Every structure is written in C-alpha cells, then in structure tokens.
PDB file of C-alpha atoms in Angstrom:
ATOM      1  CA  MET W 101       0.000   0.000   0.000  1.00  0.00           C
ATOM      2  CA  GLU W 102       2.755   2.402   0.906  1.00  0.00           C
ATOM      3  CA  ILE W 103       4.397   1.878  -2.508  1.00  0.00           C
ATOM      4  CA  LEU W 104       1.099   2.539  -4.324  1.00  0.00           C
ATOM      5  CA  HIS W 105       0.542   5.654  -2.244  1.00  0.00           C
ATOM      6  CA  GLN W 106       4.003   6.963  -3.119  1.00  0.00           C
ATOM      7  CA  LYS W 107       3.581   6.262  -6.845  1.00  0.00           C
ATOM      8  CA  PHE W 108       0.028   7.604  -7.080  1.00  0.00           C
ATOM      9  CA  PRO W 109      -0.447  10.259  -4.401  1.00  0.00           C
ATOM     10  CA  HIS W 110      -3.928  11.679  -3.984  1.00  0.00           C
ATOM     11  CA  PRO W 111      -5.310  14.015  -1.293  1.00  0.00           C
ATOM     12  CA  ASN W 112      -8.289  11.701  -0.638  1.00  0.00           C
ATOM     13  CA  PHE W 113      -6.136   8.627  -0.092  1.00  0.00           C
ATOM     14  CA  GLU W 114      -4.339   8.191   3.198  1.00  0.00           C
ATOM     15  CA  ILE W 115      -2.475   5.324   4.766  1.00  0.00           C
ATOM     16  CA  SER W 116      -3.572   4.573   8.320  1.00  0.00           C
ATOM     17  CA  ARG W 117      -0.748   5.142  10.710  1.00  0.00           C
ATOM     18  CA  LEU W 118       0.519   2.226  12.741  1.00  0.00           C
ATOM     19  CA  ILE W 119      -0.360   2.505  16.419  1.00  0.00           C
ATOM     20  CA  SER W 120       1.406   0.369  19.000  1.00  0.00           C
ATOM     21  CA  ALA W 121       0.503  -0.434  22.586  1.00  0.00           C
ATOM     22  CA  LYS W 122       2.122  -2.572  25.257  1.00  0.00           C
ATOM     23  CA  SER W 123      -1.021  -3.800  27.027  1.00  0.00           C
ATOM     24  CA  TRP W 124      -4.780  -4.195  26.635  1.00  0.00           C
ATOM     25  CA  SER W 125      -5.151  -1.336  29.089  1.00  0.00           C
ATOM     26  CA  ASP W 126      -3.175   0.881  26.686  1.00  0.00           C
ATOM     27  CA  TRP W 127      -5.345  -0.294  23.781  1.00  0.00           C
ATOM     28  CA  THR W 128      -8.482   0.515  25.766  1.00  0.00           C
ATOM     29  CA  SER W 129      -7.229   4.054  26.394  1.00  0.00           C
ATOM     30  CA  ILE W 130      -6.410   4.532  22.702  1.00  0.00           C
ATOM     31  CA  ARG W 131      -9.821   3.159  21.699  1.00  0.00           C
ATOM     32  CA  GLN W 132     -11.569   5.714  23.940  1.00  0.00           C
ATOM     33  CA  LEU W 133     -10.084   8.494  21.781  1.00  0.00           C
ATOM     34  CA  SER W 134     -11.853   7.191  18.661  1.00  0.00           C
ATOM     35  CA  ARG W 135     -14.712   9.697  18.793  1.00  0.00           C
ATOM     36  CA  ASP W 136     -12.178  12.547  18.821  1.00  0.00           C
ATOM     37  CA  HIS W 137     -11.196  11.349  15.329  1.00  0.00           C
ATOM     38  CA  PHE W 138     -14.805  10.694  14.197  1.00  0.00           C
ATOM     39  CA  ALA W 139     -14.063   6.965  14.177  1.00  0.00           C
ATOM     40  CA  GLU W 140     -16.138   3.997  15.376  1.00  0.00           C
ATOM     41  CA  GLY W 141     -13.259   2.398  17.233  1.00  0.00           C
ATOM     42  CA  LEU W 142     -10.080   0.570  16.322  1.00  0.00           C
ATOM     43  CA  MET W 143      -9.304  -1.929  13.605  1.00  0.00           C
ATOM     44  CA  LEU W 144      -6.780  -4.403  14.961  1.00  0.00           C
ATOM     45  CA  LYS W 145      -4.870  -6.324  12.292  1.00  0.00           C
ATOM     46  CA  LYS W 146      -2.182  -8.959  12.241  1.00  0.00           C
ATOM     47  CA  LEU W 147       0.906  -7.373  10.695  1.00  0.00           C
ATOM     48  CA  ASP W 148       1.173 -10.033   8.000  1.00  0.00           C
ATOM     49  CA  SER W 149      -2.550 -10.113   7.143  1.00  0.00           C
ATOM     50  CA  THR W 150      -3.815  -9.327   3.661  1.00  0.00           C
ATOM     51  CA  TYR W 151      -6.841  -7.287   2.648  1.00  0.00           C
ATOM     52  CA  GLU W 152      -9.774  -9.561   1.820  1.00  0.00           C
ATOM     53  CA  THR W 153     -13.262  -8.698   0.646  1.00  0.00           C
ATOM     54  CA  GLY W 154     -16.296  -9.568   2.698  1.00  0.00           C
ATOM     55  CA  ARG W 155     -16.490 -10.151   6.415  1.00  0.00           C
ATOM     56  CA  LYS W 156     -13.736 -12.670   6.935  1.00  0.00           C
ATOM     57  CA  ARG W 157     -12.727 -13.314  10.521  1.00  0.00           C
ATOM     58  CA  GLY W 158      -9.416 -14.058  12.092  1.00  0.00           C
ATOM     59  CA  SER W 159      -6.772 -11.596  10.919  1.00  0.00           C
ATOM     60  CA  TRP W 160      -8.700  -8.357  11.487  1.00  0.00           C
ATOM     61  CA  TRP W 161     -10.843  -7.343  14.458  1.00  0.00           C
ATOM     62  CA  LYS W 162     -13.083  -4.271  14.596  1.00  0.00           C
ATOM     63  CA  TRP W 163     -13.138  -3.120  18.226  1.00  0.00           C
ATOM     64  CA  LYS W 164     -15.936  -0.573  18.368  1.00  0.00           C
ATOM     65  CA  ILE W 165     -16.476   2.028  21.060  1.00  0.00           C
ATOM     66  CA  GLU W 166     -19.686   1.995  23.047  1.00  0.00           C
ATOM     67  CA  PRO W 167     -22.515   3.592  21.073  1.00  0.00           C
ATOM     68  CA  LEU W 168     -24.115   6.896  21.968  1.00  0.00           C
ATOM     69  CA  THR W 169     -27.655   6.597  23.353  1.00  0.00           C
ATOM     70  CA  ILE W 170     -30.766   8.719  23.693  1.00  0.00           C
ATOM     71  CA  ASP W 171     -34.315   7.990  24.877  1.00  0.00           C
ATOM     72  CA  GLY W 172     -37.105   8.621  22.395  1.00  0.00           C
ATOM     73  CA  VAL W 173     -40.877   8.222  22.279  1.00  0.00           C
ATOM     74  CA  MET W 174     -42.419   6.053  19.560  1.00  0.00           C
ATOM     75  CA  ILE W 175     -44.840   8.156  17.486  1.00  0.00           C
ATOM     76  CA  TYR W 176     -45.209   6.106  14.262  1.00  0.00           C
ATOM     77  CA  ALA W 177     -45.115   2.407  13.422  1.00  0.00           C
ATOM     78  CA  GLN W 178     -45.064   0.449  10.198  1.00  0.00           C
ATOM     79  CA  LYS W 179     -45.170  -3.266   9.427  1.00  0.00           C
ATOM     80  CA  GLY W 180     -41.876  -4.989   8.791  1.00  0.00           C
ATOM     81  CA  HIS W 181     -40.660  -7.201   5.972  1.00  0.00           C
ATOM     82  CA  GLY W 182     -40.001 -10.898   5.475  1.00  0.00           C
ATOM     83  CA  ARG W 183     -40.997 -13.061   8.429  1.00  0.00           C
ATOM     84  CA  ARG W 184     -42.178  -9.927  10.272  1.00  0.00           C
ATOM     85  CA  ALA W 185     -44.389  -8.590   7.469  1.00  0.00           C
ATOM     86  CA  ASP W 186     -47.514  -9.018   9.621  1.00  0.00           C
ATOM     87  CA  LEU W 187     -46.061  -7.256  12.674  1.00  0.00           C
ATOM     88  CA  TYR W 188     -45.376  -3.604  13.431  1.00  0.00           C
ATOM     89  CA  THR W 189     -41.588  -3.631  13.724  1.00  0.00           C
ATOM     90  CA  ASP W 190     -40.444  -0.371  12.117  1.00  0.00           C
ATOM     91  CA  TYR W 191     -40.680   2.535  14.535  1.00  0.00           C
ATOM     92  CA  THR W 192     -40.211   6.293  14.292  1.00  0.00           C
ATOM     93  CA  LEU W 193     -38.939   7.862  17.506  1.00  0.00           C
ATOM     94  CA  ALA W 194     -39.226  11.448  18.681  1.00  0.00           C
ATOM     95  CA  VAL W 195     -37.673  13.742  21.284  1.00  0.00           C
ATOM     96  CA  TRP W 196     -39.204  16.728  23.020  1.00  0.00           C
ATOM     97  CA  ASP W 197     -38.910  20.233  21.620  1.00  0.00           C
ATOM     98  CA  GLY W 198     -40.819  22.195  24.246  1.00  0.00           C
ATOM     99  CA  ASP W 199     -44.260  20.561  24.399  1.00  0.00           C
ATOM    100  CA  ALA W 200     -44.005  18.987  20.929  1.00  0.00           C
ATOM    101  CA  LEU W 201     -42.487  15.674  19.898  1.00  0.00           C
ATOM    102  CA  VAL W 202     -40.104  15.952  16.936  1.00  0.00           C
ATOM    103  CA  PRO W 203     -39.115  12.790  15.005  1.00  0.00           C
ATOM    104  CA  PHE W 204     -35.378  12.117  14.987  1.00  0.00           C
ATOM    105  CA  ALA W 205     -34.817   8.471  14.019  1.00  0.00           C
ATOM    106  CA  LYS W 206     -36.286   5.266  12.665  1.00  0.00           C
ATOM    107  CA  ALA W 207     -35.329   1.982  14.285  1.00  0.00           C
ATOM    108  CA  TYR W 208     -35.984  -1.507  12.951  1.00  0.00           C
ATOM    109  CA  SER W 209     -34.026  -3.766  15.275  1.00  0.00           C
ATOM    110  CA  GLY W 210     -33.128  -4.448  18.872  1.00  0.00           C
ATOM    111  CA  LEU W 211     -36.278  -5.881  20.427  1.00  0.00           C
ATOM    112  CA  THR W 212     -36.863  -9.529  21.283  1.00  0.00           C
ATOM    113  CA  ASP W 213     -39.632 -11.441  19.507  1.00  0.00           C
ATOM    114  CA  ALA W 214     -41.773 -11.211  22.671  1.00  0.00           C
ATOM    115  CA  GLU W 215     -41.243  -7.435  22.876  1.00  0.00           C
ATOM    116  CA  ILE W 216     -42.114  -7.052  19.191  1.00  0.00           C
ATOM    117  CA  ARG W 217     -45.405  -8.881  19.756  1.00  0.00           C
ATOM    118  CA  GLU W 218     -46.115  -6.627  22.757  1.00  0.00           C
ATOM    119  CA  VAL W 219     -45.398  -3.447  20.759  1.00  0.00           C
ATOM    120  CA  ASP W 220     -47.448  -4.810  17.850  1.00  0.00           C
ATOM    121  CA  ALA W 221     -50.447  -5.273  20.173  1.00  0.00           C
ATOM    122  CA  PHE W 222     -49.930  -1.742  21.521  1.00  0.00           C
ATOM    123  CA  VAL W 223     -49.887  -0.290  17.993  1.00  0.00           C
ATOM    124  CA  LYS W 224     -53.081  -2.116  17.036  1.00  0.00           C
ATOM    125  CA  LYS W 225     -54.886  -0.856  20.175  1.00  0.00           C
ATOM    126  CA  ASN W 226     -53.473   2.683  20.124  1.00  0.00           C
ATOM    127  CA  THR W 227     -53.500   3.777  16.476  1.00  0.00           C
ATOM    128  CA  LEU W 228     -54.650   7.392  16.169  1.00  0.00           C
ATOM    129  CA  GLU W 229     -54.234   7.932  12.399  1.00  0.00           C
ATOM    130  CA  ARG W 230     -53.358   5.943   9.290  1.00  0.00           C
ATOM    131  CA  PHE W 231     -51.270   7.209   6.380  1.00  0.00           C
ATOM    132  CA  GLY W 232     -50.900   4.311   3.966  1.00  0.00           C
ATOM    133  CA  PRO W 233     -48.782   1.720   5.788  1.00  0.00           C
ATOM    134  CA  VAL W 234     -47.778   4.147   8.572  1.00  0.00           C
ATOM    135  CA  ARG W 235     -49.700   4.315  11.841  1.00  0.00           C
ATOM    136  CA  THR W 236     -49.606   7.323  14.151  1.00  0.00           C
ATOM    137  CA  VAL W 237     -49.766   5.903  17.660  1.00  0.00           C
ATOM    138  CA  LYS W 238     -50.456   7.228  21.123  1.00  0.00           C
ATOM    139  CA  ALA W 239     -47.148   8.713  22.297  1.00  0.00           C
ATOM    140  CA  GLU W 240     -46.460   6.511  25.297  1.00  0.00           C
ATOM    141  CA  LEU W 241     -43.688   3.964  24.717  1.00  0.00           C
ATOM    142  CA  VAL W 242     -40.101   5.047  25.403  1.00  0.00           C
ATOM    143  CA  PHE W 243     -37.089   3.299  23.887  1.00  0.00           C
ATOM    144  CA  GLU W 244     -33.372   3.820  24.343  1.00  0.00           C
ATOM    145  CA  ILE W 245     -31.823   4.280  20.910  1.00  0.00           C
ATOM    146  CA  ALA W 246     -28.155   3.416  20.394  1.00  0.00           C
ATOM    147  CA  PHE W 247     -26.234   4.848  17.455  1.00  0.00           C
ATOM    148  CA  GLU W 248     -22.696   5.141  16.105  1.00  0.00           C
ATOM    149  CA  GLY W 249     -22.624   8.756  14.967  1.00  0.00           C
ATOM    150  CA  ILE W 250     -24.604  11.959  14.608  1.00  0.00           C
ATOM    151  CA  GLN W 251     -24.624  14.748  12.028  1.00  0.00           C
ATOM    152  CA  ASP W 252     -26.571  17.772  10.780  1.00  0.00           C
ATOM    153  CA  SER W 253     -29.337  16.934   8.320  1.00  0.00           C
ATOM    154  CA  PRO W 254     -31.629  19.516   6.734  1.00  0.00           C
ATOM    155  CA  ARG W 255     -33.750  16.619   5.393  1.00  0.00           C
ATOM    156  CA  HIS W 256     -34.925  15.600   8.870  1.00  0.00           C
ATOM    157  CA  LYS W 257     -37.467  17.528  10.966  1.00  0.00           C
ATOM    158  CA  SER W 258     -35.088  17.447  13.925  1.00  0.00           C
ATOM    159  CA  GLY W 259     -32.242  18.745  11.746  1.00  0.00           C
ATOM    160  CA  ILE W 260     -30.189  15.752  12.854  1.00  0.00           C
ATOM    161  CA  ALA W 261     -29.437  12.303  11.401  1.00  0.00           C
ATOM    162  CA  LEU W 262     -28.130   9.326  13.370  1.00  0.00           C
ATOM    163  CA  ARG W 263     -25.771   6.662  12.050  1.00  0.00           C
ATOM    164  CA  PHE W 264     -26.998   3.069  12.525  1.00  0.00           C
ATOM    165  CA  PRO W 265     -29.830   3.757  14.990  1.00  0.00           C
ATOM    166  CA  ARG W 266     -31.276   0.726  16.750  1.00  0.00           C
ATOM    167  CA  ILE W 267     -33.240   0.010  19.895  1.00  0.00           C
ATOM    168  CA  SER W 268     -30.953  -0.942  22.757  1.00  0.00           C
ATOM    169  CA  ARG W 269     -33.753  -1.383  25.291  1.00  0.00           C
ATOM    170  CA  TRP W 270     -37.376  -0.676  26.002  1.00  0.00           C
ATOM    171  CA  ARG W 271     -37.572   1.908  28.802  1.00  0.00           C
ATOM    172  CA  LYS W 272     -40.694   0.598  30.556  1.00  0.00           C
ATOM    173  CA  ASP W 273     -39.355   2.329  33.669  1.00  0.00           C
ATOM    174  CA  LYS W 274     -39.510   5.771  32.059  1.00  0.00           C
ATOM    175  CA  PRO W 275     -42.627   7.858  31.364  1.00  0.00           C
ATOM    176  CA  LYS W 276     -42.786   9.681  28.044  1.00  0.00           C
ATOM    177  CA  GLU W 277     -42.282  13.035  29.775  1.00  0.00           C
ATOM    178  CA  GLU W 278     -38.763  11.932  30.763  1.00  0.00           C
ATOM    179  CA  ALA W 279     -37.632  11.112  27.230  1.00  0.00           C
ATOM    180  CA  ASN W 280     -34.758  13.207  25.913  1.00  0.00           C
ATOM    181  CA  THR W 281     -35.067  16.597  24.234  1.00  0.00           C
ATOM    182  CA  LEU W 282     -33.952  18.105  20.964  1.00  0.00           C
ATOM    183  CA  GLU W 283     -31.469  20.137  23.022  1.00  0.00           C
ATOM    184  CA  ASP W 284     -29.965  16.858  24.291  1.00  0.00           C
ATOM    185  CA  LEU W 285     -29.549  15.710  20.680  1.00  0.00           C
ATOM    186  CA  LYS W 286     -27.959  19.029  19.737  1.00  0.00           C
ATOM    187  CA  ALA W 287     -25.515  18.678  22.635  1.00  0.00           C
ATOM    188  CA  LEU W 288     -24.506  15.235  21.324  1.00  0.00           C
ATOM    189  CA  LEU W 289     -24.140  16.750  17.856  1.00  0.00           C
ATOM    190  CA  LYS W 290     -21.892  19.489  19.229  1.00  0.00           C
ATOM    191  CA  ASN W 291     -19.708  17.018  21.132  1.00  0.00           C
ATOM    192  CA  TYR W 292     -19.640  14.075  18.713  1.00  0.00           C
ATOM    193  CA  GLY W 293     -20.972  15.292  15.362  1.00  0.00           C
ATOM    194  CA  GLY W 294     -19.048  14.857  12.199  1.00  0.00           C
TER     195      GLY W 294
END
C-alpha cells in the first residue's frame, strides 16, 4: 500500500498510521479516543494479514467504542418485511422540543420477539391515524436508541441524522415526559458530530 501511495499520491487517499501499545489497558485508552477522530473504534490487524473482501474473521478485528444513546418516544409504526411482514416492527422515535415531539430516528431492530409482539399489540390498540402503511400511535412507549454517529441533516425535521440507529432497550421504567429533548440531541451533535 505504501508503494502505491508513493507512486500515485492523492489528497483523498491516506495510509492509516501504525499505532502500538504494550497492554490491553493501553489499547483501551487509545480506543476511547476514537470519537475525537470521528471513528467507530479501532481496527486491529495482524501485521502479516492481507486485505480480503467480505467479512472474513481471524486476521482483522473491529473493536468498536460503546454507542451513543438517547431515549425517544415512539410516534409512528409500520409493518416490517419478510418473516415480520404481519407485525409492526419499524418505529419512528421522537424527542421533546418544548411541548411537541419531533421525530429524529427510525429503528428496525433491537427488540426480542416477545417485545415485538407486545409493541405490535400496543400499535393495534393505540392507532390514532393511518397514512398508507404508517400508523400514528399514542405517544407513550419510550425506547433507548443506540447509534454510532450523529450529524446535521436539513432533510430531517429534527435537523439531525443518526448513524446506525437501533433500539438498545425498552424503557418501561420511564414515562414519556422523561424522554430526551432536541437540546440533548444538539448537545450530542456538538460534542460528537461529524
């Protein structure tokens, strides 16, 4: 790679620098700095490994940092696909902006099959409006959403887009009034946005 880079230099092509550590504790400290570089974590590679396509295991290990999280209220639901085509599994989550809920993410994964059936029953009993396949539901259920990154997005009502949002847990312990706010999202954007 280094030889190719020298022969064909380009400003959009960089070689990752080699980082060394003496212990797992050192590696953990280095990994914690990933967000400062707008990275998901570290890629650990055997020195003699080759680049291979696909998701081969063994020579390379992606050691991700813990995801960012925020609590949102489900406001819309839509039926899923494949084996879940008859269940409401696709959810739009919102955060508070004053007294209004503003959508900020869609999440399609993270719940157990039992939880999906429970949410599906809730959607069927608490649908307020129908827009094609989308159901507006009573704003009551709170979910913790995990995500890898955050950035500005004029396309979204919240003005923010999340990278790889997914449900990390159902916050049955939390009333909707305690879900996060748009200001909380903006603070995450300021600290971790890229």
